[in-house]
Short mmCIF file of N, CA, C and O in Angstrom, two decimals:
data_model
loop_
_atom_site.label_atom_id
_atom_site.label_comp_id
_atom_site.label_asym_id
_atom_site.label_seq_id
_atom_site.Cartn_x
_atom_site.Cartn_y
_atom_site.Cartn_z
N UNK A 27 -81.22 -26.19 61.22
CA UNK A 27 -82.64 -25.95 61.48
C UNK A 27 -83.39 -27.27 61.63
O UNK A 27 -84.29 -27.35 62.47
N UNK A 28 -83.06 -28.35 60.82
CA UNK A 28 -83.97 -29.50 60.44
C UNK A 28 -83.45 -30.27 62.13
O UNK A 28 -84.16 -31.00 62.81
N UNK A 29 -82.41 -29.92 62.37
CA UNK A 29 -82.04 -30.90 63.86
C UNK A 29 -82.55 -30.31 65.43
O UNK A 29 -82.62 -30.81 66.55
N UNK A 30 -82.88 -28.86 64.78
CA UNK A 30 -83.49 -28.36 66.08
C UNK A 30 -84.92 -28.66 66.13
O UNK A 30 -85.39 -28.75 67.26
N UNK A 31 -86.09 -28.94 64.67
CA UNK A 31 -86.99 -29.14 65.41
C UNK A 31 -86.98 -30.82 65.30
O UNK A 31 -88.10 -31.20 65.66
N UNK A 32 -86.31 -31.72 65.01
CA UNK A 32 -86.35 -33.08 65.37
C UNK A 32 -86.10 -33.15 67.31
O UNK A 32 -86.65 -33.86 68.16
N UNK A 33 -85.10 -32.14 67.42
CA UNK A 33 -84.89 -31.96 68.46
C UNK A 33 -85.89 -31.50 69.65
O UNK A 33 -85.97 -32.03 70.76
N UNK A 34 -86.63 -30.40 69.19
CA UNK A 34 -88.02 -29.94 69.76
C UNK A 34 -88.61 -30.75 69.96
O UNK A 34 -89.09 -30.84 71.10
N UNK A 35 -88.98 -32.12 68.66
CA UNK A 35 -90.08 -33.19 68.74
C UNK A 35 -89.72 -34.41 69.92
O UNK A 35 -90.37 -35.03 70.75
N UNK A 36 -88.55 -34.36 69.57
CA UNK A 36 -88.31 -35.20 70.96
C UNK A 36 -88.23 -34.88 72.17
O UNK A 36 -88.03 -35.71 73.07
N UNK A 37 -88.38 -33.68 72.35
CA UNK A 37 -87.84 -32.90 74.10
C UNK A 37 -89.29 -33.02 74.67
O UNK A 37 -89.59 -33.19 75.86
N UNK A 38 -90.28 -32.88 73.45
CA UNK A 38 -91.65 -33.01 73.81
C UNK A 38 -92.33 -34.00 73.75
O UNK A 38 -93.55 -33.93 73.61
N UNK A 39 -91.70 -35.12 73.85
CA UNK A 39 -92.50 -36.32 74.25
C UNK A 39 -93.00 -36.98 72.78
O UNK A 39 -94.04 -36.75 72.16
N UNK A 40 -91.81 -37.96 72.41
CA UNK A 40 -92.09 -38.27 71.12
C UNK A 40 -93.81 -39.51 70.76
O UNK A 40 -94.28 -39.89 69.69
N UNK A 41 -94.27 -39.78 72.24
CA UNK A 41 -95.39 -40.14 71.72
C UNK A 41 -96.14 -39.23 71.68
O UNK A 41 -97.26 -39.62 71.35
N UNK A 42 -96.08 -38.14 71.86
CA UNK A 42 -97.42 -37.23 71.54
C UNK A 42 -96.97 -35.80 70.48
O UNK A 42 -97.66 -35.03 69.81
N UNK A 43 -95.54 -35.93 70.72
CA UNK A 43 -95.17 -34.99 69.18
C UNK A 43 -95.35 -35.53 67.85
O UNK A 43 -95.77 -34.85 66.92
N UNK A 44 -94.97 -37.02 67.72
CA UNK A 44 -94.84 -37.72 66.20
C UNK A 44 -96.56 -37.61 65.61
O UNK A 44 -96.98 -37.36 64.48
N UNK A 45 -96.96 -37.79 66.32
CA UNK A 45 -98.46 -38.55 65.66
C UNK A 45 -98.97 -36.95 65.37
O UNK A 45 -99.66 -36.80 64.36
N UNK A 46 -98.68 -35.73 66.21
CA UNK A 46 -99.55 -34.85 65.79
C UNK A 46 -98.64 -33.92 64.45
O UNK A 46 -98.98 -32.88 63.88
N UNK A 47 -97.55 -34.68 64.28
CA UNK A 47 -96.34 -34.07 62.89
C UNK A 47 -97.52 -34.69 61.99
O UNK A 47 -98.13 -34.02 61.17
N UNK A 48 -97.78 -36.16 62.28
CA UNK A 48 -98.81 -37.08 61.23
C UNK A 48 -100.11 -35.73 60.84
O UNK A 48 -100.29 -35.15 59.77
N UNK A 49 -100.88 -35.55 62.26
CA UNK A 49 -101.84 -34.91 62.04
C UNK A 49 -101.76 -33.69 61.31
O UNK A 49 -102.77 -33.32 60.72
N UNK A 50 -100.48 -32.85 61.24
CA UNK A 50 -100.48 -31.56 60.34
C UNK A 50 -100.46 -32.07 59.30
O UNK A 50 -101.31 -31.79 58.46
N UNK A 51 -99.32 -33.06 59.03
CA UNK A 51 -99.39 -33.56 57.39
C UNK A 51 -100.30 -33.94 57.06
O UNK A 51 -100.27 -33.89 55.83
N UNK A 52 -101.98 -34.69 57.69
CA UNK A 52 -103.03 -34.85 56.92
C UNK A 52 -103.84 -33.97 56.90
O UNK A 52 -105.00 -34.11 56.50
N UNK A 53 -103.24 -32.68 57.44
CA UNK A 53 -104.40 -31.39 57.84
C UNK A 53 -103.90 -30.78 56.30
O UNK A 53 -104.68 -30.37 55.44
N UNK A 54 -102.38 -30.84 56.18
CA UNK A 54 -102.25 -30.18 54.66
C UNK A 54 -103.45 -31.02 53.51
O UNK A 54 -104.48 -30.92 52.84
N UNK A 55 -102.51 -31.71 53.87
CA UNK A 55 -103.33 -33.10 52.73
C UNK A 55 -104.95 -32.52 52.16
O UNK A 55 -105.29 -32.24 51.02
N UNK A 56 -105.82 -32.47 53.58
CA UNK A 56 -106.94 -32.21 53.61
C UNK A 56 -107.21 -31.12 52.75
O UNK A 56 -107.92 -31.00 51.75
N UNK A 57 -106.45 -30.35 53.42
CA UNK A 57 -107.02 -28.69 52.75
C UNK A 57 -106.47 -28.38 51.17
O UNK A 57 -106.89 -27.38 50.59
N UNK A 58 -105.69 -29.14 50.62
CA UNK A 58 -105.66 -29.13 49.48
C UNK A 58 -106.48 -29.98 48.37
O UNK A 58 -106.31 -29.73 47.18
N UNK A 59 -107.48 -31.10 48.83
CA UNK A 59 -108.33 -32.17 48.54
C UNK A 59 -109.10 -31.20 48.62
O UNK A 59 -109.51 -30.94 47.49
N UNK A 60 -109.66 -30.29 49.60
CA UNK A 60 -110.85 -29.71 49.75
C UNK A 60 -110.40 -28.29 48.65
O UNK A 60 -111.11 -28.03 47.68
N UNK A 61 -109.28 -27.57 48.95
CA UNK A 61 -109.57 -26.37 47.75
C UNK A 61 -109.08 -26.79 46.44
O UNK A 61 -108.71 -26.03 45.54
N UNK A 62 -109.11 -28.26 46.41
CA UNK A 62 -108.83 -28.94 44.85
C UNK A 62 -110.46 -29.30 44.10
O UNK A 62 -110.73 -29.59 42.94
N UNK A 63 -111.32 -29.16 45.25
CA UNK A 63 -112.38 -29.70 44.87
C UNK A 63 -112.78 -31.15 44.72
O UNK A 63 -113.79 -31.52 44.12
N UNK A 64 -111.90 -31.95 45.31
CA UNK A 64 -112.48 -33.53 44.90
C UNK A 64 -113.55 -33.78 45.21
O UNK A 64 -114.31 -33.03 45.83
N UNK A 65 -113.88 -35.25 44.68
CA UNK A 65 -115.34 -35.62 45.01
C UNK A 65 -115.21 -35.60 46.79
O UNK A 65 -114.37 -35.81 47.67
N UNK A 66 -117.04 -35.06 46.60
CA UNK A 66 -117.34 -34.79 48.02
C UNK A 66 -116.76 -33.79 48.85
O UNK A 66 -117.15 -34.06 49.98
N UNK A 67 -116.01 -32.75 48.89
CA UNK A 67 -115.51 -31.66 49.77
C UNK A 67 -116.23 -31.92 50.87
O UNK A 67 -115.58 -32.71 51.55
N UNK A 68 -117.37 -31.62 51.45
CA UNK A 68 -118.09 -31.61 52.56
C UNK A 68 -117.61 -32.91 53.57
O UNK A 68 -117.64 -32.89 54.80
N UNK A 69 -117.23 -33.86 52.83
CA UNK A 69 -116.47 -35.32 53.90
C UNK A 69 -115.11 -34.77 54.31
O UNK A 69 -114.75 -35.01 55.46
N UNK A 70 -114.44 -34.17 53.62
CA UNK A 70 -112.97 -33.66 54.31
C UNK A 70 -113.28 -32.84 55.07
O UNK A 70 -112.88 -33.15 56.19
N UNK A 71 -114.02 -31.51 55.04
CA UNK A 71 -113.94 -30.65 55.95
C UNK A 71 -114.49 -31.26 56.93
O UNK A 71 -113.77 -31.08 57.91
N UNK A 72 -115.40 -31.91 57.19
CA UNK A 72 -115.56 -32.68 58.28
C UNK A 72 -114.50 -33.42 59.07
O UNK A 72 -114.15 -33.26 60.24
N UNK A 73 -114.04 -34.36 58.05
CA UNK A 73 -112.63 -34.86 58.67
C UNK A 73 -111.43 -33.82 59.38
O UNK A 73 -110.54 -34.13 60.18
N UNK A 74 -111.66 -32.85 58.93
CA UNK A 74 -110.50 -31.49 58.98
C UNK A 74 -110.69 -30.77 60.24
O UNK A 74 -109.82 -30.33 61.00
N UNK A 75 -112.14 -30.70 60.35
CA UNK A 75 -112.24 -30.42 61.94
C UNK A 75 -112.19 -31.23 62.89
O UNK A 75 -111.69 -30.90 63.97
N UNK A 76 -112.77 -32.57 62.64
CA UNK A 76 -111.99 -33.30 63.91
C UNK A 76 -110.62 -33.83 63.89
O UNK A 76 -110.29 -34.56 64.83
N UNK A 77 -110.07 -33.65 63.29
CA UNK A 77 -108.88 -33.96 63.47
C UNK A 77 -108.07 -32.61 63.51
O UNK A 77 -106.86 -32.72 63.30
N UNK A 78 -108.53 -31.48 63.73
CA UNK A 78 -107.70 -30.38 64.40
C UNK A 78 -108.10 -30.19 65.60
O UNK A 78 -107.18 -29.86 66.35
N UNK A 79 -109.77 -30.30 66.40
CA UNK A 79 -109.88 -31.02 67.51
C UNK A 79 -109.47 -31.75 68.37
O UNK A 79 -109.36 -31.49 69.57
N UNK A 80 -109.21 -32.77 67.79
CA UNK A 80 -108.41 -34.14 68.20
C UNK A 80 -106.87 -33.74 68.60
O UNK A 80 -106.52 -34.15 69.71
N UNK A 81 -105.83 -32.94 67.79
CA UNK A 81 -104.77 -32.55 67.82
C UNK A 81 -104.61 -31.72 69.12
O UNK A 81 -103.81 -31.90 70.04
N UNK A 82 -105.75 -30.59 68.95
CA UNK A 82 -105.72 -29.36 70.28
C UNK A 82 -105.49 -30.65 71.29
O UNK A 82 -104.39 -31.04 71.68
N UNK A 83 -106.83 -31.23 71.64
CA UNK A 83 -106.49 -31.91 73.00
C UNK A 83 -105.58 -33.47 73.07
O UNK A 83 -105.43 -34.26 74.01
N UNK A 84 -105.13 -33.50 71.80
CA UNK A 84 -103.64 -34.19 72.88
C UNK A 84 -103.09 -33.72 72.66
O UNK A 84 -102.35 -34.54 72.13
N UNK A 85 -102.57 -32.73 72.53
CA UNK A 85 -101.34 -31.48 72.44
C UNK A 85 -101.33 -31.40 74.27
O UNK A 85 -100.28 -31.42 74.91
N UNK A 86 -102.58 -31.32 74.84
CA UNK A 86 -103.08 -30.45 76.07
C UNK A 86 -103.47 -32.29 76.74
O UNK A 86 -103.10 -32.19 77.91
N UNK A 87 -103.81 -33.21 76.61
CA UNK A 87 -103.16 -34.10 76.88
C UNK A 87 -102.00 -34.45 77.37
O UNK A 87 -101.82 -34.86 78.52
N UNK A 88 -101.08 -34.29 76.42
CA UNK A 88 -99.50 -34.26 76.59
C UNK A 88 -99.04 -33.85 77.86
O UNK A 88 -98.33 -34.43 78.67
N UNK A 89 -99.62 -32.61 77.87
CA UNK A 89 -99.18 -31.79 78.95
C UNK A 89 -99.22 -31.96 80.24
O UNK A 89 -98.51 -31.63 81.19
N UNK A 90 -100.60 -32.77 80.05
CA UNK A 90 -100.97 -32.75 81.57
C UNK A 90 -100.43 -33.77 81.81
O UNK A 90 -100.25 -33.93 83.02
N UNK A 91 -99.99 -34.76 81.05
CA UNK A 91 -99.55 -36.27 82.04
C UNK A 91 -98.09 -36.07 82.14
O UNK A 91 -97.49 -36.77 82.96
N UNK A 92 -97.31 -35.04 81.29
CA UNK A 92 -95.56 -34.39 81.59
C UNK A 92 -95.82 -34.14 82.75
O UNK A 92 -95.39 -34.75 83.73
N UNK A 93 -96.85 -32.81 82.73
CA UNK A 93 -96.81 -32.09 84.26
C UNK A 93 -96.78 -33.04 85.94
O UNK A 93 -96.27 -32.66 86.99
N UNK A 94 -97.38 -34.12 85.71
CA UNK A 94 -97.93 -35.16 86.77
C UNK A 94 -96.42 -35.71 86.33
O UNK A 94 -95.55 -35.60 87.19
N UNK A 95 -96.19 -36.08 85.54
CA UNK A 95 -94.87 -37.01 86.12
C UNK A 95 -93.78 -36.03 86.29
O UNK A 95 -92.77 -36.57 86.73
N UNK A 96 -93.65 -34.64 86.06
CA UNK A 96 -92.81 -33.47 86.57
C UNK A 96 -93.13 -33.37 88.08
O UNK A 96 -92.18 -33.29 88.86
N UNK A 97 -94.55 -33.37 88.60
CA UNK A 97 -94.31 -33.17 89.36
C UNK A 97 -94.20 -34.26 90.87
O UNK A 97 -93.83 -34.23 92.04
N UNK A 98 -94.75 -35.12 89.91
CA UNK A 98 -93.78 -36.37 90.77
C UNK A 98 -92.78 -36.62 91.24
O UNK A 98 -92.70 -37.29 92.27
N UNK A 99 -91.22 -35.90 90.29
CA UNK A 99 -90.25 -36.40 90.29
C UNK A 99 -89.70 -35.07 91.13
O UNK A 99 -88.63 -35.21 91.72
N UNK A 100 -90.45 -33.68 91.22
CA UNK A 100 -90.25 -32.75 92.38
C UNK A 100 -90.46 -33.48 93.39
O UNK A 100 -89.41 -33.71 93.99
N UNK A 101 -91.76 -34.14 94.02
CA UNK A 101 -92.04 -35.08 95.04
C UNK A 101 -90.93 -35.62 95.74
O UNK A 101 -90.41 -35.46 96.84
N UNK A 102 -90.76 -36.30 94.76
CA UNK A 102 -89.61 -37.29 95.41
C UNK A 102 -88.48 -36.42 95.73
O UNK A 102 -88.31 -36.15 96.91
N UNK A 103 -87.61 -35.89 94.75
CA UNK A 103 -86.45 -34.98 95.37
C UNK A 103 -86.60 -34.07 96.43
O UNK A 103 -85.63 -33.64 97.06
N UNK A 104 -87.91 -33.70 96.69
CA UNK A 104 -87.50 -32.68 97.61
C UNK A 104 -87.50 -31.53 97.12
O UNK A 104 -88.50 -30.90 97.49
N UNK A 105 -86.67 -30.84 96.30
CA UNK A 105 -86.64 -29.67 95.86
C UNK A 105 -85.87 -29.44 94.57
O UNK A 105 -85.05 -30.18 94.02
N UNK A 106 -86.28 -28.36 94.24
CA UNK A 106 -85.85 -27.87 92.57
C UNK A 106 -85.15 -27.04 92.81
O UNK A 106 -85.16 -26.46 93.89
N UNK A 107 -84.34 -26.78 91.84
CA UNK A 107 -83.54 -25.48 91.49
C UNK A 107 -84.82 -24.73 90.00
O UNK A 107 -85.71 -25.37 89.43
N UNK A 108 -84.49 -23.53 89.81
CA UNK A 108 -85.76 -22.88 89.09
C UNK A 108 -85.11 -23.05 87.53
O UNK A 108 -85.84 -22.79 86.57
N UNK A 109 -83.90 -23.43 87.32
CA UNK A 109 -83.24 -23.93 85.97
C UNK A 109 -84.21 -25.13 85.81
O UNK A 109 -85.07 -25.14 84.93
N UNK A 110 -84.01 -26.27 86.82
CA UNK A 110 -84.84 -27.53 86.29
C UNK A 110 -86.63 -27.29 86.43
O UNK A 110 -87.48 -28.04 85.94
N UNK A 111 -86.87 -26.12 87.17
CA UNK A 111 -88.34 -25.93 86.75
C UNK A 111 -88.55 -24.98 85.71
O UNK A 111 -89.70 -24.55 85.66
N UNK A 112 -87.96 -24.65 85.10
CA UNK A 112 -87.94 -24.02 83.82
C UNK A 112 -88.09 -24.79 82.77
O UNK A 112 -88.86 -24.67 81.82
N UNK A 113 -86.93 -25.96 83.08
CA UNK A 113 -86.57 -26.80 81.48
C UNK A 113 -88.27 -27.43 81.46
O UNK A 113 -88.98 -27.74 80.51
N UNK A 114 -88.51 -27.45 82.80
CA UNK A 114 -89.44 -28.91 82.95
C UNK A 114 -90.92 -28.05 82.31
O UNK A 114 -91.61 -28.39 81.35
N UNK A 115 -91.04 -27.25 82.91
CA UNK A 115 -92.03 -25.96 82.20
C UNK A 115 -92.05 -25.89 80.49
O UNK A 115 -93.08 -25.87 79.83
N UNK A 116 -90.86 -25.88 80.01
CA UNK A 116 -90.76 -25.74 78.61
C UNK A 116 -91.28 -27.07 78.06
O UNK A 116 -92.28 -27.12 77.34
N UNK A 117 -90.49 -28.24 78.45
CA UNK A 117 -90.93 -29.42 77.59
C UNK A 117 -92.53 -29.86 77.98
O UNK A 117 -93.08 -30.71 77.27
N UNK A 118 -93.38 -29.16 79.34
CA UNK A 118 -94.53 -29.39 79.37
C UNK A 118 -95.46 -28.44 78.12
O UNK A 118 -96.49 -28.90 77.62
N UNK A 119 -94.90 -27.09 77.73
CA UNK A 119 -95.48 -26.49 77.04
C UNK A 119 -95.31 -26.64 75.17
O UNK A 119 -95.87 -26.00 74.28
N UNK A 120 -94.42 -27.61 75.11
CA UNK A 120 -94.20 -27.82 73.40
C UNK A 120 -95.92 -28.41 72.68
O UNK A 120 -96.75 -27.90 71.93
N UNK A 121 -95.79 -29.83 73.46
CA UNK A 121 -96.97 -30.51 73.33
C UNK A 121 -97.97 -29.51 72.85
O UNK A 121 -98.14 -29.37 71.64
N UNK A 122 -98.75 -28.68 73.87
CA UNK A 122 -99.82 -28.21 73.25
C UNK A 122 -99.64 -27.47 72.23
O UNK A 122 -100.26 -27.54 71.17
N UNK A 123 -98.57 -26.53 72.56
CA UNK A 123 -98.46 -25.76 71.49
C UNK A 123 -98.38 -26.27 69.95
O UNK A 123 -98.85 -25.52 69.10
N UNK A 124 -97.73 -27.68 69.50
CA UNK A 124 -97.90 -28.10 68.13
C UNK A 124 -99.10 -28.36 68.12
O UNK A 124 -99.56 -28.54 66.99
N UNK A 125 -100.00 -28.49 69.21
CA UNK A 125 -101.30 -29.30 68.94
C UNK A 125 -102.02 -28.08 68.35
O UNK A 125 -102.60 -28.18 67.27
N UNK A 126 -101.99 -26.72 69.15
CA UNK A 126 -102.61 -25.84 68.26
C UNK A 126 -102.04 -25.23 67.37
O UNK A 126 -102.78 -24.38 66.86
N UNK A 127 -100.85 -25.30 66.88
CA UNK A 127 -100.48 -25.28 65.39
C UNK A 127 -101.13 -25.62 64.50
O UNK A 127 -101.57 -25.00 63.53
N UNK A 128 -101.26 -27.26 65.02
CA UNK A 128 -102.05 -28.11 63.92
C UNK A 128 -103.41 -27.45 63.54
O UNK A 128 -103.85 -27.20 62.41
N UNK A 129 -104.20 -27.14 65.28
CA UNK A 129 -105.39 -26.64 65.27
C UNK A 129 -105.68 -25.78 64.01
O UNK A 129 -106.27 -26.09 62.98
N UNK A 130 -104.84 -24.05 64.59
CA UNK A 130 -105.01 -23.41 63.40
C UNK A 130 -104.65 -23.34 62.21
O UNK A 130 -104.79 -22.27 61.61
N UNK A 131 -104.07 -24.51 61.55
CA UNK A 131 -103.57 -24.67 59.96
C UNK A 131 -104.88 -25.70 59.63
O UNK A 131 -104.94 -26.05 58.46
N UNK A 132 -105.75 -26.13 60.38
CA UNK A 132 -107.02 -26.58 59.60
C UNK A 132 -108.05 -25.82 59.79
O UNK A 132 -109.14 -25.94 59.25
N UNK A 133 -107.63 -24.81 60.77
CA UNK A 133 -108.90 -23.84 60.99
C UNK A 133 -108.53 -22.45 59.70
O UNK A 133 -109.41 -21.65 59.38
N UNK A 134 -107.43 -22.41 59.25
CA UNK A 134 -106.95 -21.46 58.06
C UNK A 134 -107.50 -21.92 57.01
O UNK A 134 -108.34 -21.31 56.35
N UNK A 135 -106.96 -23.35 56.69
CA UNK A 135 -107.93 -24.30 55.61
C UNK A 135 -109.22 -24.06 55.64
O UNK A 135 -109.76 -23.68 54.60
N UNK A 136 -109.87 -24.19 56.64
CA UNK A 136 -111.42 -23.79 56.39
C UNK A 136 -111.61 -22.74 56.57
O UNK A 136 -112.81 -22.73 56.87
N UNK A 137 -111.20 -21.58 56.62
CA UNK A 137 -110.76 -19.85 56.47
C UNK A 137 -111.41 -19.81 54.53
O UNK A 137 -112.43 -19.50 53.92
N UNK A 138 -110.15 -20.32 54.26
CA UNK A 138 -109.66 -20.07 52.58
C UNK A 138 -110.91 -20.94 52.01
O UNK A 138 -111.57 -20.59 51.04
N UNK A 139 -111.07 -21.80 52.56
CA UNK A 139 -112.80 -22.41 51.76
C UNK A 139 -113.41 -21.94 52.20
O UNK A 139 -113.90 -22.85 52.86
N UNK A 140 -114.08 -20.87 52.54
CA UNK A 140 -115.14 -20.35 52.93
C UNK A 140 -115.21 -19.00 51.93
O UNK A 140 -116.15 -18.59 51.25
N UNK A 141 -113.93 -18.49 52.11
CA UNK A 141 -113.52 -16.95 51.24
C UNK A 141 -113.73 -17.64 50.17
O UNK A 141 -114.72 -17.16 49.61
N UNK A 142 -113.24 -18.70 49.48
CA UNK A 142 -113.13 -19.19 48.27
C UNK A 142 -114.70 -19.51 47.40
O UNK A 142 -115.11 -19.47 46.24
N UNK A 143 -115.15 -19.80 48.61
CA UNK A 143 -116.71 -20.38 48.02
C UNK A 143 -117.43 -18.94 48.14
O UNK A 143 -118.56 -19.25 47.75
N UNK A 144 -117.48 -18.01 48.34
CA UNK A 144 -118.69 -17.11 48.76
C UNK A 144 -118.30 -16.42 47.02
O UNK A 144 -118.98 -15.51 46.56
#
């Protein structure tokens, strides 16, 4: 399991998969500072939304500059077989998708502080 998603992280473009692995791990971070109560809560959740913000669009970032150099490299060849526009389809769609992973595990975090506080 642990080699398939190292594996995932790299198929998807390890400069824009690693940093947003970073961003979930400080989205946990966050949301446990905030339903721990530390000083100031109101500065993390702040932090918590832009940086699940931030995640969505380079997730969707990612994508778009795979897609441009995918479809560059159609350009040049000439033509595809629908196996290599498939693979090429998949590794354009990882990117965003961790990005809104990340998204909604800080948008859950501020779910559970909200239920928590009322």
């Amino acid at each position: 399991m642990n080699f398939l998603i190292f594996n995932l992280m790299n198929e998807g473009g390890s400069f824009f998969m690693y940093p947003l692995l970073i961003m979930l791990l400080t989205s946990v971070v966050l949301i446990f500072l905030i339903l721990a109560k530390k000083t100031n809560p109101e500065k993390y959740i702040d932090i918590l939304k832009h940086l699940g913000l931030f995640a969505l669009v380079w997730g969707f970032l990612g994508q778009m500059l795979g897609l441009i150099q995918a479809f560059d490299v159609l350009t040049l060849s000439g033509s595809a077989s629908t196996e290599i526009l498939a693979s090429g389809l998949k590794v354009a769609l990882l990117s965003p998708s961790f990005g809104m992973l990340v998204f909604l595990v800080g948008r859950f975090g501020l779910m559970i502080n909200s239920i928590k506080s009322v």
